[in-house]
Coordinates of C-alpha atoms and ligand atoms in Angstrom, one line a residue:
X252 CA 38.7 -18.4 120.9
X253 CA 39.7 -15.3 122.4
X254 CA 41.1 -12.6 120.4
X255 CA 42.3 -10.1 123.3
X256 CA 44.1 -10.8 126.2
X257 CA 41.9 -12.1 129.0
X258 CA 40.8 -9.0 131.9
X259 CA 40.3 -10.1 135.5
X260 CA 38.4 -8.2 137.4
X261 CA 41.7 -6.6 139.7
X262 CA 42.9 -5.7 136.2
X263 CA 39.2 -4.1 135.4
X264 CA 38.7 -2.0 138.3
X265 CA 42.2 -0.7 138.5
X266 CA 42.0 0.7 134.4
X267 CA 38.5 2.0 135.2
X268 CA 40.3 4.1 138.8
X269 CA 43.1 5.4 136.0
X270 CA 41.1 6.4 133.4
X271 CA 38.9 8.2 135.5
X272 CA 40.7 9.2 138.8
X273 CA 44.3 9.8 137.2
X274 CA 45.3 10.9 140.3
X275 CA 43.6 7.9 142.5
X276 CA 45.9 6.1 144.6
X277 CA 44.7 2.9 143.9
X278 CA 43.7 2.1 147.3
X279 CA 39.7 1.9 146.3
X280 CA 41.0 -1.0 144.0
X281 CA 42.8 -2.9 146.8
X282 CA 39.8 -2.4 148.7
X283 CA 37.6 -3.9 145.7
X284 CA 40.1 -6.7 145.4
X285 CA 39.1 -7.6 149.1
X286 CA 36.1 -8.1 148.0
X287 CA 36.7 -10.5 145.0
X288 CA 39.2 -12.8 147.2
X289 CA 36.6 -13.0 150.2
X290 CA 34.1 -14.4 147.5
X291 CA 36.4 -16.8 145.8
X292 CA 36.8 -18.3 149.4
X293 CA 32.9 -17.7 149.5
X294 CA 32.3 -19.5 146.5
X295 CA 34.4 -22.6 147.4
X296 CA 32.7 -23.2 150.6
X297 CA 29.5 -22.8 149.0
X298 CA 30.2 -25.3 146.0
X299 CA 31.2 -27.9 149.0
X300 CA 28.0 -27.1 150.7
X301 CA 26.4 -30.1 150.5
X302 CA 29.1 -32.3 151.6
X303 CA 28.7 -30.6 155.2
X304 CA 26.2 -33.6 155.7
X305 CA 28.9 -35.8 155.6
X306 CA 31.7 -34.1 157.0
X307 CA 29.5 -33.2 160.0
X308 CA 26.4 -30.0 160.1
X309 CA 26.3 -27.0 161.7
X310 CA 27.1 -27.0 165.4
X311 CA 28.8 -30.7 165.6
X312 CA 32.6 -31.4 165.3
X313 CA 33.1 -33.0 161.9
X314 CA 35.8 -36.4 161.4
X315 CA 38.7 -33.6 162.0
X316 CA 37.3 -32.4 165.2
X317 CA 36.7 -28.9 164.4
X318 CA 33.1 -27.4 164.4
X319 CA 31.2 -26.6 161.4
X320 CA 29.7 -23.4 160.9
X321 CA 26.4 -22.3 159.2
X322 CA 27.5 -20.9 155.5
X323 CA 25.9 -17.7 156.2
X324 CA 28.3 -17.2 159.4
X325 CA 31.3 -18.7 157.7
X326 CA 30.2 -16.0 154.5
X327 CA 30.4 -13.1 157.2
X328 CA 33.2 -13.8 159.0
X329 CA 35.2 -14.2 155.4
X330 CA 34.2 -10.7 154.5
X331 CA 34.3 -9.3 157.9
X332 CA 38.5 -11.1 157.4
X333 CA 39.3 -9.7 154.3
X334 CA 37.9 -6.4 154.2
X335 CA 39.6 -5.4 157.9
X336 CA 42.4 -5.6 156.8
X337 CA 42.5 -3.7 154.1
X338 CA 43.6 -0.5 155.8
X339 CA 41.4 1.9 154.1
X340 CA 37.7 0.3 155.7
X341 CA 36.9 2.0 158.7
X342 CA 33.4 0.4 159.5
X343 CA 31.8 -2.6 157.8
X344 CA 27.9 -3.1 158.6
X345 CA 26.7 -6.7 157.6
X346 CA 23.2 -8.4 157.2
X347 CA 24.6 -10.8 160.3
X348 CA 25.4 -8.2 162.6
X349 CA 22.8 -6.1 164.6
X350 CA 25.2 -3.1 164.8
X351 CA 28.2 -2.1 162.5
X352 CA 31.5 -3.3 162.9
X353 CA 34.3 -0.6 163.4
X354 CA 37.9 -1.8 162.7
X355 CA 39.9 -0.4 165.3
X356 CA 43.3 0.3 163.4
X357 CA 41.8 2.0 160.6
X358 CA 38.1 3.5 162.6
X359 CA 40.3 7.0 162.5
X360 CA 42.1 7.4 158.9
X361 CA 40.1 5.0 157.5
X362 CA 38.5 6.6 153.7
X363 CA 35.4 3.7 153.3
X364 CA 32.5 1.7 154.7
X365 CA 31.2 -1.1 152.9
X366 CA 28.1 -3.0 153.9
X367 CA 27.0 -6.4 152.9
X368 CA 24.9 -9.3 153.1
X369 CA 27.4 -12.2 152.8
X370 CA 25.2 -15.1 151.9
X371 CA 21.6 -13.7 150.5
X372 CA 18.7 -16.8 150.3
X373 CA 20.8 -18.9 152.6
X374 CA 18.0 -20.7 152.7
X375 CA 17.9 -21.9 149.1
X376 CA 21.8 -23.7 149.8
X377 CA 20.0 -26.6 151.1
X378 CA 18.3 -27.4 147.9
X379 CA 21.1 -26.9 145.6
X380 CA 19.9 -23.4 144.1
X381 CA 22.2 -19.9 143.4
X382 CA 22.5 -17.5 146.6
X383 CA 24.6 -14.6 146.3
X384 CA 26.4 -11.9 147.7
X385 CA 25.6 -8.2 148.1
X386 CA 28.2 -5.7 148.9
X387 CA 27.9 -1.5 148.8
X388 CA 30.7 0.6 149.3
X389 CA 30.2 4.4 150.5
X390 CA 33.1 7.0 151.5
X391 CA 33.5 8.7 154.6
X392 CA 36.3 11.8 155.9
X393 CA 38.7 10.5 158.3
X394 CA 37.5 10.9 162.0
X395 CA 36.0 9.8 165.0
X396 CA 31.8 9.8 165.2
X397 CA 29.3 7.7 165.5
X398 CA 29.6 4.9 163.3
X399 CA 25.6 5.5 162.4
X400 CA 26.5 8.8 160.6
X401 CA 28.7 7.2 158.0
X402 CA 26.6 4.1 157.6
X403 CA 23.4 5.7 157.2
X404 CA 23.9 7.4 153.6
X405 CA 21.3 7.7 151.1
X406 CA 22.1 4.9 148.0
X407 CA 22.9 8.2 145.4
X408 CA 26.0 8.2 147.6
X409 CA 27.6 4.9 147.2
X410 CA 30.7 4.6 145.3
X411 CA 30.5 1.2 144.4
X412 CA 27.7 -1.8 144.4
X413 CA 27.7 -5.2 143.1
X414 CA 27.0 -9.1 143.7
X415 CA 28.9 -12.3 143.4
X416 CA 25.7 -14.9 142.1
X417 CA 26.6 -18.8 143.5
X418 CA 25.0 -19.8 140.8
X419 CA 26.0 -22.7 137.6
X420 CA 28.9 -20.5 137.6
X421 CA 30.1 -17.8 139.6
X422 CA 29.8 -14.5 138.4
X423 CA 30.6 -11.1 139.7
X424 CA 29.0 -7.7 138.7
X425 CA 29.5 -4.2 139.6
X426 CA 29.6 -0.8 139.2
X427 CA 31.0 2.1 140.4
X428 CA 29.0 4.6 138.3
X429 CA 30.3 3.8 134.8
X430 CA 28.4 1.3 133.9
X431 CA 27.4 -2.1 134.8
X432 CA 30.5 -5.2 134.2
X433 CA 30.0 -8.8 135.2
X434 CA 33.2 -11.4 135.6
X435 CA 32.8 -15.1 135.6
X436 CA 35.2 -17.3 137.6
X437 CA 37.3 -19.5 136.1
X438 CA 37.9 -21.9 138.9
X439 CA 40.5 -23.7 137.2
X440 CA 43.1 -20.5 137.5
X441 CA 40.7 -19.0 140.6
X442 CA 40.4 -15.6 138.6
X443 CA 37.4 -13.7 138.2
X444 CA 37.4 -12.9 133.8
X445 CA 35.7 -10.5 131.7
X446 CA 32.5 -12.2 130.5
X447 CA 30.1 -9.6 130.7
X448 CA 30.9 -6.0 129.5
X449 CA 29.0 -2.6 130.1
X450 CA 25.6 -4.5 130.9
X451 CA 22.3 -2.7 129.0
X452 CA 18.9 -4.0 130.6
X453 CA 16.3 -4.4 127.5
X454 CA 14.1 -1.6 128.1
X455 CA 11.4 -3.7 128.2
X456 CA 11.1 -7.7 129.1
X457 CA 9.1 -10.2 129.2
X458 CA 9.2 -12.1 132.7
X459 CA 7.8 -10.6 136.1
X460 CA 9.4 -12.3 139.0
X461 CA 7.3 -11.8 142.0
X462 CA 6.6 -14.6 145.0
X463 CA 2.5 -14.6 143.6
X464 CA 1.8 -17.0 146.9
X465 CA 1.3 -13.2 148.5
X466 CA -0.8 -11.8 145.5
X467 CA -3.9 -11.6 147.7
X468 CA -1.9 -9.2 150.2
X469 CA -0.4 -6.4 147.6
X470 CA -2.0 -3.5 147.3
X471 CA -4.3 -2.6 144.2
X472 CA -1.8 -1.1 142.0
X473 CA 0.2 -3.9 142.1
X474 CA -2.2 -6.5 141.9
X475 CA -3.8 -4.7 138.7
X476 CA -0.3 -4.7 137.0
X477 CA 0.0 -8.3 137.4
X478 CA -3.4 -8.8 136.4
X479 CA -2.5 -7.0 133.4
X480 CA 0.8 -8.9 132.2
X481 CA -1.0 -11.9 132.6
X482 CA -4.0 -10.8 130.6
X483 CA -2.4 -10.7 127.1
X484 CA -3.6 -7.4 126.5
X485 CA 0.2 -6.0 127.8
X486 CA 1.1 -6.2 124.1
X487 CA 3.4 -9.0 124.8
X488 CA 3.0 -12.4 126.6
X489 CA 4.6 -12.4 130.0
X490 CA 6.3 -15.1 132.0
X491 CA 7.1 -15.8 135.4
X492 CA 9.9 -16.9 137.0
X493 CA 11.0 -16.7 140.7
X494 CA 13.7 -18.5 142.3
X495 CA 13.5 -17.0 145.9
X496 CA 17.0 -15.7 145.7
X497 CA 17.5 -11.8 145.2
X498 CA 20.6 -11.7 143.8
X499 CA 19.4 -14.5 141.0
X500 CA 16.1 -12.9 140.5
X501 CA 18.0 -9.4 139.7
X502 CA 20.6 -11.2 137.8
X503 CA 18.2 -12.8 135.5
X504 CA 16.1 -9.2 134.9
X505 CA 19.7 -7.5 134.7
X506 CA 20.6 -9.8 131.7
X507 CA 16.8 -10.8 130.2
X508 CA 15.1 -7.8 130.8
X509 CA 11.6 -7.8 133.1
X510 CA 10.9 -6.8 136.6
X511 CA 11.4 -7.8 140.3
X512 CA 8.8 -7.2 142.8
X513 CA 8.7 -7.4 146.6
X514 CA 5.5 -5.2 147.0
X515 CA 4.7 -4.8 150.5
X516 CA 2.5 -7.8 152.0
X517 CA 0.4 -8.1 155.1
X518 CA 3.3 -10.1 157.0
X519 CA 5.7 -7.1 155.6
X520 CA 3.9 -4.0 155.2
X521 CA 7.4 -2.1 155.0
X522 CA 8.3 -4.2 152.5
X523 CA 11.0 -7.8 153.3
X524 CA 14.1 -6.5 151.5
X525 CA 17.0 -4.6 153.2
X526 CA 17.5 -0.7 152.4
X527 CA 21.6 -0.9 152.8
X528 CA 22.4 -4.0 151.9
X529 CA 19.9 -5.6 149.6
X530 CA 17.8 -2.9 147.6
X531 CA 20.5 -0.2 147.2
X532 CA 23.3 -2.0 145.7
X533 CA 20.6 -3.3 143.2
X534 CA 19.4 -0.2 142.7
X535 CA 23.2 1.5 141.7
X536 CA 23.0 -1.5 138.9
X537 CA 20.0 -1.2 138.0
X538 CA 20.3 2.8 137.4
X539 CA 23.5 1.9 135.5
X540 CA 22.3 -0.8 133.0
X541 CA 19.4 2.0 132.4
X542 CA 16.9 0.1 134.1
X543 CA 14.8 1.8 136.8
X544 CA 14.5 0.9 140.8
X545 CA 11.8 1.8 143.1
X546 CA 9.7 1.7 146.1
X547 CA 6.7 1.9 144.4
X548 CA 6.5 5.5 144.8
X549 CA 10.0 6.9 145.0
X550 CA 13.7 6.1 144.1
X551 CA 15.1 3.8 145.7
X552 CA 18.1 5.9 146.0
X553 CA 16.8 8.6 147.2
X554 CA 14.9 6.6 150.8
X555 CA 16.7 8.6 153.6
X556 CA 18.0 5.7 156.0
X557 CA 16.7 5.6 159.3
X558 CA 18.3 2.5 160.3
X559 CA 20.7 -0.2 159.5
X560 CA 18.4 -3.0 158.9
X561 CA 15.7 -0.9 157.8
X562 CA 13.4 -3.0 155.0
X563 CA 11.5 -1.1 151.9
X564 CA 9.4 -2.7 149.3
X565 CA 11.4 -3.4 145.8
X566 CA 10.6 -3.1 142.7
X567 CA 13.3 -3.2 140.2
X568 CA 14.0 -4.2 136.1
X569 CA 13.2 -2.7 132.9
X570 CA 12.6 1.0 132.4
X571 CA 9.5 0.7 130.8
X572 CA 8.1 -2.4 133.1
X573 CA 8.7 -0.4 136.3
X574 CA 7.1 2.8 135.0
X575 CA 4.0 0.8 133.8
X576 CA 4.2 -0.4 137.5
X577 CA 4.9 3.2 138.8
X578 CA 1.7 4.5 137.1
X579 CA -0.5 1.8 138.1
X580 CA 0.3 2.2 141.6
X581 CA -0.4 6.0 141.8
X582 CA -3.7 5.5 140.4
Ligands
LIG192 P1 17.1 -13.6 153.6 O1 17.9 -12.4 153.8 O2 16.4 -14.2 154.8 O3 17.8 -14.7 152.8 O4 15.8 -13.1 152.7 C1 16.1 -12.4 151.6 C2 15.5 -13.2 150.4 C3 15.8 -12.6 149.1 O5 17.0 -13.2 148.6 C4 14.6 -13.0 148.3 O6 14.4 -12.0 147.3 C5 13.5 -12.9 149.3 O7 14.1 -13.1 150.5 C6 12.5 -14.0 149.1 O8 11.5 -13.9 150.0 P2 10.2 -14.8 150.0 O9 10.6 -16.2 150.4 O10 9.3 -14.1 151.0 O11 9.6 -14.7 148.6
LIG193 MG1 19.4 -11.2 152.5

């Protein structure tokens, strides 16, 4: 039984913006709020996902006659939907999209950018198993310029991060620098609740969550760290789990404690994962639930952007797991 009155996320985000922006218009909230109705529709399209076989697959007309779309496209155009017309987003830059997206009413006055990948691990929806959403929110002053300037801002910048995780349920988490909150949808009312309040990672875990298929292709460091979880002599016993999905990888470390890796590999040298959209937003919540986030070598949120779609290596999770890491690798 509850004892204090339920808190959606709407409700959340607009207390946190009074308490600490007294003056705030509440305009970043009613941008946020974009963001949590684009993944409710997210969310039911992704619970109906594997009806599509029946109803028709991507690229054919299903028994209505219209076409069916690829989740991932269907995610994007969601976002791309609900987020332009907001009135305060001036450019949106999306995993599915080579270059950003200005919206042409607001490109002038408009105060934010927000970059996302709509559907993360698309490729785990065909086997029943969580994909996610990543979104990152960074400010901008009113003006024309190239889009590129405002996009490309180092992850210490962002004013808000976060993920929705498809998952057994649906939950939302994010931050915008006080603290780390996570929401599970109810879908009998369709509101996103207070389930998960100012998120701690253990300093230290237990589980490593790395794709081992490409041990052979890390570097040293990293291959000695894993070597040494597994060896028993980490003062603990370690465990692996790996699900192939970021956002449910971080989710589980978030909560449990551990790390994520995605050390560079000979196929990725520069690392697979995303700069803007993937490894900054889980860096912000990673940095805010006192965990640590990392290239290896440097912060992530400190990696001067270059490009949109730029990749880094990843290694995020427990303070004292990533410094163990950290060390190993400078050696
Ligand atoms: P995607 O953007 O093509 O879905 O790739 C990103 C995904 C992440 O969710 C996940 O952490 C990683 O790729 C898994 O990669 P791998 O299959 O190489 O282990
Ligand atoms: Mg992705």
């Amino acid at each position: 039984m509850h004892n204090s009155p339920l808190m959606t996320v709407e409700q959340h985000i607009l207390e946190e913006q009074r308490r600490r922006f007294p003056r705030a218009s509440g305009e970043f909230s009613w941008l946020l709020s974009g963001i949590t109705y684009a993944t409710k529709i997210i969310a039911s399209q992704v619970r109906r996902a594997g009806l599509v076989n029946i109803l028709g697959s991507a690229g054919q007309t299903n028994v209505q006659g219209e076409t069916q779309q690829k989740l991932d496209v269907i995610a994007n155009q969601t976002l791309l939907q609900c987020l332009g017309n907001r009135g305060n987003v001036a450019i949106m830059a999306s995993e599915e999209n080579e270059e950003p997206v200005m919206v042409p009413r607001d490109f002038e006055g408009g105060k934010h950018v927000v970059i996302f990948d709509p559907l993360d691990g698309s490729s785990n929806i065909d086997v029943n198993v969580s994909v996610g959403t990543i979104f990152s929110i960074l400010g901008r002053e009113p003006g024309q310029r190239d889009p590129m300037i405002d996009v490309l801002q180092s992850g210490y910048r962002q004013q808000a991060a976060g993920y929705v995780v498809y998952g057994s349920s649906t939950m939302l988490v994010y931050t915008t620098g006080n603290g780390v909150h996570g929401f599970t949808l109810d879908p009998s009312i369709g509101a996103y609740l207070l389930s998960h309040e100012n998120i701690q990672m253990p300093p230290r875990g237990n589980t490593y969550s790395v794709n081992e298929a490409n041990t052979d292709s890390f570097p040293h460091g990293y291959r000695r760290f894993l070597a040494h979880l597994r060896s028993g002599n980490a003062g603990r016993a370690y465990s692996s789990r790996y699900i192939g999905s970021l956002v449910a990888d971080f989710h589980r470390t978030l909560l449990k404690g551990g790390i994520f890796l995605y050390p560079p590999t000979k196929q990725y040298a520069g690392g697979k994962l995303r700069l803007m959209y993937e490894a900054n937003p889980i860096a912000f919540l990673a940095e805010q639930a006192g965990g640590v986030a990392t290239d290896g070598t440097r912060r992530v949120l400190e990696i001067p952007p270059t490009s949109l779609h730029q990749r880094t290596p990843l290694i995020a999770g427990s303070r004292e797991d990533v410094e163990l890491l950290m060390k190993m690798v400078a050696e």
